[in-house]
Amino acid sequence: MGLCFVWPIPNDLLLFHRNGFIYPAILLALGLFIRTPQIRAMINERQARPALLILLLLTLFILINGFIFAPDIKEMLDSWDGQWLRPVLLFCCGFVLAPVIQSQFPSITADRLFTAIVLCFWGVICVHLLDTAWLYWRDGIIHWGETRIVFNRTRMSFQINMITGFLIAELLARALIHQRFLTLKTPFLAFMLLANLVCTALVDTRWGTIGLVGSLFSTFILLGLHRMRRGNILKIGSIFLVLLVAAIALGIASWKTDPRWQSLRSDAETGWNAPFTSYCYNVNGGAIPLNAEGQPMNHSNGCRASFFHRGWEIVAEHPFGIGPRKEAFRFILRRDLQTDKVTIPHSHYGLIEFGLQNGVLGIAGWLALLVACWYIGWRHYRHGKTMPGLFLLLFTIGFFSRTMVDHNLKDHYLEQYMMLTGLLIGICCLRSRDSHTQNGS
């Protein structure tokens, strides 16, 4: 639980490195699972076998591919260990966590465990809101777009969207299909959601806002189609209308308050072919291109378009990647252009970064893993454990969508995703108490 709270916080703000939480948890959970037949009998590993097999093959492929194509084997091994192997171990830890804890503390059911984890993740959001209130009391102004508890706005936005997705799914499930997973009362869940929305406005990230709207409608569609009956069409339609009005209001507010929307198309067209000598790639001395209106191109609008364009071009030029490596985008550009003036560390797109490191086959393997996780969620959502399956479905879709606009296949982003995905798959694959008692005897 402590790990869930400190995960997004930079290590230099903590009294100790967060790996001090991660590795003991991995060793304890996997050790108990491997050594105790009764715990292994509590989970139906066969249902998760496709995802586990793909994960194993992808892990071996990334390592072997790195040995073949990496320019620096030592750095490749360091990055593979920290950026990939640790998340894989956390996936395995999450997968066995529910049966391990239930074997030691029978009163902590899967829903109580997941509720406690969500609350611990939410703690960082509470600290940010309290810190913002303190700064407002001290300075007399609202510090929009500033974060002190985490490294930057993107990290806070990711944290908010992750928790908000679960809250939206839970609240809509209670309203539409009368099922629940989290053990908290509905008014408190609504309060948590409101706090997250306020925090989203304070952080002021466009992609975070878009992600919230997408999560809202994808959840509604899944639940609305789950048990569509004539008797509840009016209720579902009414809720959809409310959500649509809220989304439109949010969109209008964002359009009016964020000037970046006004020049989005012009900036994107200008940035698409921005030269490598521009500000996008050299933030210290590069020139800022002018858009069609003769105004300096907005960095967020134009440079992201350039990174998307150039990033996929580089993936095509290096189809096998360069092996696991931090800041692969900058390394390849500096090497290919024979200059050290490129200062941008990464492309801002998770899927592109994964391809730069692990090649086209690496991207295919990652997508196959996501499909396997999605299928497990879908199967349980439709046949049996509706709520854990729904959470797994939406979490997988949401994380993949974020890789298309942000670099989240690294560090604590990937660690959190892999641990929670493993946990949800493990919960979906839990046997009933009577069943695992018979299997363990």
XYZ file of C-alpha atoms in Angstrom:
441
model
C 0.000 0.000 0.000
C 2.876 2.321 0.760
C 4.273 1.681 -2.719
C 0.978 2.718 -4.328
C 1.145 6.065 -2.530
C 4.793 6.907 -3.269
C 4.963 5.431 -6.792
C 4.579 8.673 -8.815
C 6.640 10.760 -6.370
C 10.266 11.409 -7.464
C 12.801 9.474 -5.420
C 14.623 12.647 -4.383
C 11.481 13.756 -2.515
C 11.318 10.482 -0.597
C 13.348 9.355 2.387
C 14.320 6.222 0.465
C 14.191 4.810 -3.061
C 10.829 3.324 -4.028
C 12.623 0.158 -5.151
C 12.839 -0.517 -1.422
C 9.098 -1.230 -1.640
C 9.086 -2.915 -5.040
C 11.602 -5.736 -4.699
C 10.571 -6.954 -1.217
C 6.952 -7.067 -2.418
C 7.964 -9.071 -5.497
C 10.104 -11.519 -3.521
C 7.511 -12.026 -0.789
C 4.513 -12.475 -3.105
C 6.200 -14.748 -5.639
C 8.040 -16.669 -2.916
C 4.839 -17.500 -1.030
C 3.013 -18.372 -4.252
C 5.724 -20.745 -5.484
C 6.274 -22.454 -2.127
C 2.617 -22.907 -1.110
C 0.439 -25.364 -3.100
C -2.711 -24.115 -1.363
C -2.105 -20.599 -2.692
C -1.434 -21.855 -6.218
C -4.685 -23.802 -6.066
C -6.617 -20.574 -5.468
C -5.972 -19.264 -8.977
C -6.791 -20.735 -12.375
C -3.538 -20.089 -14.212
C -4.874 -21.655 -17.406
C -7.165 -18.689 -18.022
C -4.192 -16.310 -17.993
C -1.791 -18.595 -19.855
C -1.929 -16.765 -23.243
C -1.009 -13.414 -21.665
C 1.718 -14.982 -19.509
C 3.203 -16.817 -22.491
C 3.232 -13.685 -24.666
C 4.830 -11.740 -21.819
C 7.586 -14.357 -21.457
C 8.284 -14.486 -25.198
C 8.292 -10.691 -25.488
C 10.716 -10.408 -22.567
C 13.120 -12.885 -24.162
C 12.769 -11.230 -27.570
C 13.574 -7.780 -26.202
C 16.695 -9.155 -24.509
C 17.936 -11.144 -27.532
C 17.132 -8.318 -29.946
C 19.072 -5.963 -27.694
C 22.134 -8.228 -27.702
C 22.088 -8.199 -31.503
C 21.367 -4.540 -32.289
C 22.264 -2.475 -29.211
C 25.333 -0.238 -29.651
C 26.197 -0.550 -25.937
C 25.451 -3.914 -24.304
C 25.998 -2.713 -20.741
C 23.594 0.208 -21.117
C 21.127 -2.081 -22.871
C 21.163 -4.533 -19.959
C 20.730 -1.736 -17.423
C 17.746 -0.348 -19.345
C 16.240 -3.797 -19.924
C 16.460 -4.525 -16.213
C 14.991 -1.223 -15.035
C 12.611 -0.354 -17.856
C 11.234 -3.798 -18.717
C 12.192 -6.662 -16.389
C 11.036 -4.847 -13.242
C 7.573 -4.107 -14.742
C 7.330 -7.757 -15.828
C 8.106 -8.919 -12.294
C 5.494 -6.479 -10.992
C 2.970 -7.982 -13.413
C 3.703 -11.415 -11.940
C 3.551 -9.979 -8.421
C 0.161 -8.433 -9.137
C -1.099 -11.682 -10.652
C -0.455 -13.650 -7.453
C -1.128 -10.841 -4.970
C -4.827 -11.508 -4.299
C -4.453 -15.236 -3.475
C -1.312 -14.587 -1.423
C -3.024 -11.938 0.708
C -6.245 -13.944 1.052
C -4.272 -16.952 2.263
C -2.745 -14.862 5.063
C -5.716 -12.559 5.740
C -8.965 -14.298 4.682
C -11.069 -11.226 5.495
C -9.279 -9.165 2.813
C -11.295 -10.126 -0.229
C -10.392 -9.111 -3.773
C -12.767 -6.143 -3.768
C -11.420 -4.867 -0.431
C -7.840 -5.255 -1.645
C -8.476 -3.328 -4.849
C -10.374 -0.621 -2.971
C -7.437 -0.120 -0.603
C -5.043 0.132 -3.559
C -7.228 2.724 -5.299
C -7.363 4.800 -2.110
C -3.576 4.709 -1.746
C -3.120 5.819 -5.352
C -5.651 8.585 -4.733
C -3.584 9.863 -1.806
C -1.168 11.673 -4.141
C -4.080 13.570 -5.688
C -5.255 14.629 -2.226
C -1.770 15.876 -1.343
C -1.650 17.897 -4.571
C -5.018 19.516 -3.818
C -3.933 20.366 -0.273
C -0.648 21.770 -1.571
C -2.503 23.907 -4.122
C -4.796 25.220 -1.381
C -1.764 26.052 0.766
C -0.063 27.906 -2.096
C -3.268 29.855 -2.757
C -3.503 30.834 0.924
C 0.164 31.847 0.944
C 0.384 33.690 -2.409
C -3.200 34.729 -3.101
C -3.214 33.173 -6.594
C -4.027 29.757 -8.023
C -0.912 28.055 -9.365
C -2.366 26.609 -12.578
C -0.374 23.836 -14.199
C 2.136 23.515 -11.342
C 2.935 20.361 -9.402
C 5.336 19.845 -6.518
C 4.396 16.398 -5.264
C 5.191 14.779 -8.644
C 7.770 15.606 -11.311
C 5.498 17.257 -13.894
C 1.922 17.758 -15.084
C 2.001 14.649 -17.268
C 2.686 12.412 -14.274
C -0.131 13.977 -12.288
C -2.488 13.762 -15.262
C -1.699 10.063 -15.688
C -2.384 9.435 -12.003
C -5.675 11.330 -12.134
C -6.906 9.554 -15.257
C -5.996 6.123 -13.911
C -8.036 6.571 -10.728
C -10.839 8.481 -12.454
C -11.304 5.652 -14.940
C -11.969 3.209 -12.112
C -14.311 5.655 -10.348
C -16.333 6.351 -13.492
C -16.636 2.638 -14.235
C -17.781 1.910 -10.685
C -20.349 4.714 -10.539
C -21.821 3.965 -13.967
C -21.962 0.246 -13.176
C -23.931 0.978 -10.019
C -26.325 3.183 -11.966
C -26.778 1.053 -15.087
C -26.362 -2.611 -14.156
C -26.589 -2.428 -10.344
C -23.227 -4.073 -9.744
C -20.289 -2.899 -7.670
C -16.680 -3.813 -7.013
C -15.230 -1.080 -4.820
C -16.432 -1.263 -1.216
C -16.789 2.503 -0.733
C -20.132 4.270 -0.405
C -21.473 6.020 -3.495
C -21.345 9.558 -1.992
C -17.669 9.120 -1.151
C -16.938 7.822 -4.652
C -18.680 10.900 -6.043
C -16.531 13.091 -3.779
C -13.372 11.362 -5.030
C -14.479 11.907 -8.626
C -15.179 15.589 -7.968
C -11.737 15.998 -6.386
C -10.163 14.383 -9.441
C -12.019 16.719 -11.801
C -10.855 19.741 -9.803
C -7.306 18.394 -9.902
C -7.593 17.902 -13.671
C -8.550 21.543 -14.094
C -5.645 22.661 -11.888
C -3.098 20.525 -13.733
C -4.369 21.905 -17.060
C -3.379 19.195 -19.559
C -5.352 18.817 -22.780
C -4.663 15.146 -23.296
C -5.642 14.409 -19.727
C -8.995 16.104 -20.277
C -9.542 14.251 -23.551
C -8.662 11.009 -21.788
C -11.303 11.618 -19.132
C -13.985 12.204 -21.756
C -12.902 9.106 -23.659
C -12.976 7.013 -20.499
C -16.435 8.302 -19.688
C -17.968 7.358 -23.029
C -16.143 4.040 -23.462
C -17.378 2.962 -20.025
C -20.903 4.057 -20.817
C -20.945 2.197 -24.141
C -19.697 -1.043 -22.586
C -22.195 -0.895 -19.742
C -25.062 0.366 -21.882
C -24.731 -2.569 -24.258
C -24.178 -5.111 -21.498
C -27.801 -5.652 -20.605
C -29.805 -3.598 -23.027
C -33.493 -4.192 -22.408
C -36.592 -2.305 -23.421
C -37.289 -1.362 -19.854
C -34.033 0.491 -19.307
C -33.564 2.180 -22.701
C -35.078 5.405 -21.344
C -32.778 5.344 -18.315
C -29.692 4.663 -20.426
C -30.685 7.369 -22.896
C -31.149 9.908 -20.111
C -27.739 9.166 -18.619
C -26.159 9.392 -22.078
C -27.740 12.804 -22.610
C -26.361 14.048 -19.291
C -22.889 12.754 -20.157
C -23.044 14.314 -23.614
C -24.003 17.714 -22.219
C -21.198 17.487 -19.646
C -18.665 16.544 -22.334
C -19.770 19.403 -24.599
C -19.541 21.868 -21.717
C -16.073 20.595 -20.869
C -15.014 20.897 -24.502
C -16.314 24.456 -24.808
C -14.594 25.467 -21.579
C -11.305 23.967 -22.764
C -11.649 25.670 -26.174
C -12.197 29.067 -24.603
C -9.574 28.835 -21.869
C -6.753 27.090 -23.761
C -5.460 29.252 -26.641
C -3.543 26.310 -28.095
C -6.745 24.955 -29.643
C -7.182 28.039 -31.824
C -3.989 27.460 -33.814
C -3.877 23.657 -33.629
C -4.279 22.937 -37.354
C -1.941 25.688 -38.528
C 0.731 24.759 -35.987
C 0.481 21.040 -36.793
C 0.865 21.684 -40.531
C 3.884 23.896 -39.873
C 5.501 21.468 -37.458
C 4.964 18.336 -39.569
C 8.149 18.974 -41.563
C 9.970 21.125 -39.006
C 13.740 20.888 -39.608
C 16.034 19.205 -37.114
C 17.643 22.593 -36.493
C 14.360 24.023 -35.192
C 13.336 24.663 -31.611
C 11.523 21.309 -31.551
C 14.835 19.459 -31.577
C 17.191 22.077 -30.154
C 15.487 23.884 -27.290
C 18.602 25.908 -26.527
C 19.317 27.568 -29.872
C 16.824 26.332 -32.458
C 14.572 28.716 -34.382
C 10.820 28.672 -33.744
C 8.976 28.148 -37.072
C 6.173 30.549 -38.027
C 2.729 29.164 -38.800
C 0.446 30.212 -41.663
C -0.740 33.237 -39.668
C 2.839 34.433 -39.285
C 2.828 33.670 -35.554
C 5.436 31.579 -33.731
C 4.319 27.969 -33.784
C 3.069 26.618 -30.463
C 5.495 23.983 -29.193
C 2.832 21.548 -28.022
C 0.883 21.711 -31.284
C 3.666 21.841 -33.836
C 6.490 19.878 -32.266
C 4.274 16.944 -31.377
C 3.254 16.734 -35.036
C 6.925 16.765 -36.009
C 7.842 14.113 -33.434
C 5.022 11.881 -34.681
C 6.135 12.272 -38.304
C 9.868 11.921 -37.729
C 9.452 9.244 -35.078
C 7.631 6.802 -37.327
C 10.083 7.574 -40.130
C 12.945 6.548 -37.843
C 11.113 3.365 -36.818
C 10.829 2.507 -40.525
C 14.536 3.261 -41.048
C 15.533 1.112 -38.039
C 12.973 -1.748 -38.109
C 14.891 -3.800 -35.527
C 15.430 -0.922 -33.095
C 18.567 -0.258 -31.072
C 17.716 -2.300 -27.984
C 16.394 -1.036 -24.624
C 17.811 2.410 -23.996
C 16.650 5.561 -22.274
C 16.302 8.557 -24.597
C 16.578 6.388 -27.725
C 15.027 9.145 -29.874
C 17.812 11.611 -29.096
C 20.532 8.972 -29.406
C 19.419 7.921 -32.902
C 19.035 11.505 -34.125
C 22.459 12.513 -32.824
C 24.057 9.431 -34.331
C 22.348 9.672 -37.718
C 22.705 13.451 -38.061
C 26.246 13.495 -36.665
C 25.476 16.357 -34.295
C 25.108 16.859 -30.575
C 22.782 19.846 -30.956
C 19.668 17.671 -30.699
C 18.512 18.157 -27.101
C 14.989 16.690 -27.113
C 15.237 13.415 -25.116
C 12.264 11.490 -26.496
C 9.461 11.651 -29.055
C 6.605 12.076 -26.529
C 4.879 8.990 -27.996
C 5.118 5.729 -26.069
C 4.523 3.395 -29.006
C 7.157 5.169 -31.113
C 9.695 4.938 -28.293
C 8.974 1.227 -27.890
C 9.546 0.751 -31.624
C 12.779 2.747 -31.595
C 14.107 0.410 -28.924
C 12.590 -2.951 -29.815
C 11.714 -2.631 -33.480
C 8.581 -3.476 -35.414
C 8.419 -6.978 -33.944
C 8.628 -5.476 -30.471
C 5.615 -3.280 -31.225
C 3.751 -6.342 -32.538
C 4.578 -8.262 -29.362
C 3.420 -5.416 -27.127
C 0.143 -5.111 -29.038
C -0.346 -8.879 -28.802
C 0.083 -8.662 -25.022
C -2.506 -5.884 -24.819
C -4.940 -7.901 -26.941
C -4.468 -10.929 -24.677
C -5.149 -8.821 -21.571
C -8.129 -7.196 -23.277
C -9.544 -10.595 -24.204
C -9.254 -11.871 -20.637
C -11.123 -8.783 -19.450
C -13.785 -9.145 -22.140
C -14.356 -12.838 -21.434
C -14.849 -12.268 -17.719
C -16.872 -9.112 -18.300
C -19.316 -11.044 -20.459
C -19.269 -14.326 -18.547
C -18.872 -14.174 -14.804
C -16.801 -11.553 -13.037
C -18.313 -8.487 -14.652
C -16.662 -5.732 -12.622
C -13.021 -6.957 -12.549
C -13.386 -7.751 -16.236
C -14.746 -4.270 -16.928
C -11.913 -2.632 -15.002
C -9.333 -4.698 -16.909
C -10.960 -3.862 -20.256
C -11.049 -0.131 -19.652
C -7.614 0.033 -18.039
C -6.034 -1.735 -21.021
C -7.823 0.474 -23.555
C -7.001 3.635 -21.619
C -3.306 2.839 -21.233
C -2.952 1.968 -24.912
C -4.699 5.196 -25.897
C -2.309 7.191 -23.729
C 0.698 5.595 -25.466
C -0.514 7.269 -28.661
C -0.121 10.772 -27.208
C 2.378 10.442 -24.322
C 5.541 8.512 -23.504
C 4.185 6.259 -20.766
C 5.945 2.988 -21.610
C 8.659 3.702 -19.066
C 9.433 4.181 -15.387
C 6.564 4.207 -12.899
C 3.904 4.560 -15.631
C 4.673 1.094 -16.980
C 5.312 -0.324 -13.517
C 1.885 0.772 -12.291
C 0.143 -0.484 -15.410
C 1.796 -3.895 -15.300
C 1.160 -4.404 -11.582
C -2.500 -3.372 -11.771
C -3.084 -5.374 -14.950
C -1.569 -8.455 -13.344
C -3.686 -7.859 -10.236
C -6.929 -7.550 -12.222
C -6.117 -10.653 -14.270
C -5.350 -12.527 -11.054
C -8.668 -11.426 -9.545
C -10.503 -12.523 -12.693
C -8.797 -15.930 -12.498
C -9.476 -16.521 -8.791
C -11.289 -19.749 -8.100
C -14.227 -19.872 -5.728
C -13.403 -20.906 -2.165
C -15.054 -24.324 -2.566
C -13.261 -24.947 -5.854
C -9.748 -24.140 -4.653
C -10.330 -26.075 -1.430
C -11.020 -29.191 -3.501
C -8.055 -28.532 -5.803
C -5.696 -27.960 -2.897
C -6.739 -31.110 -1.046
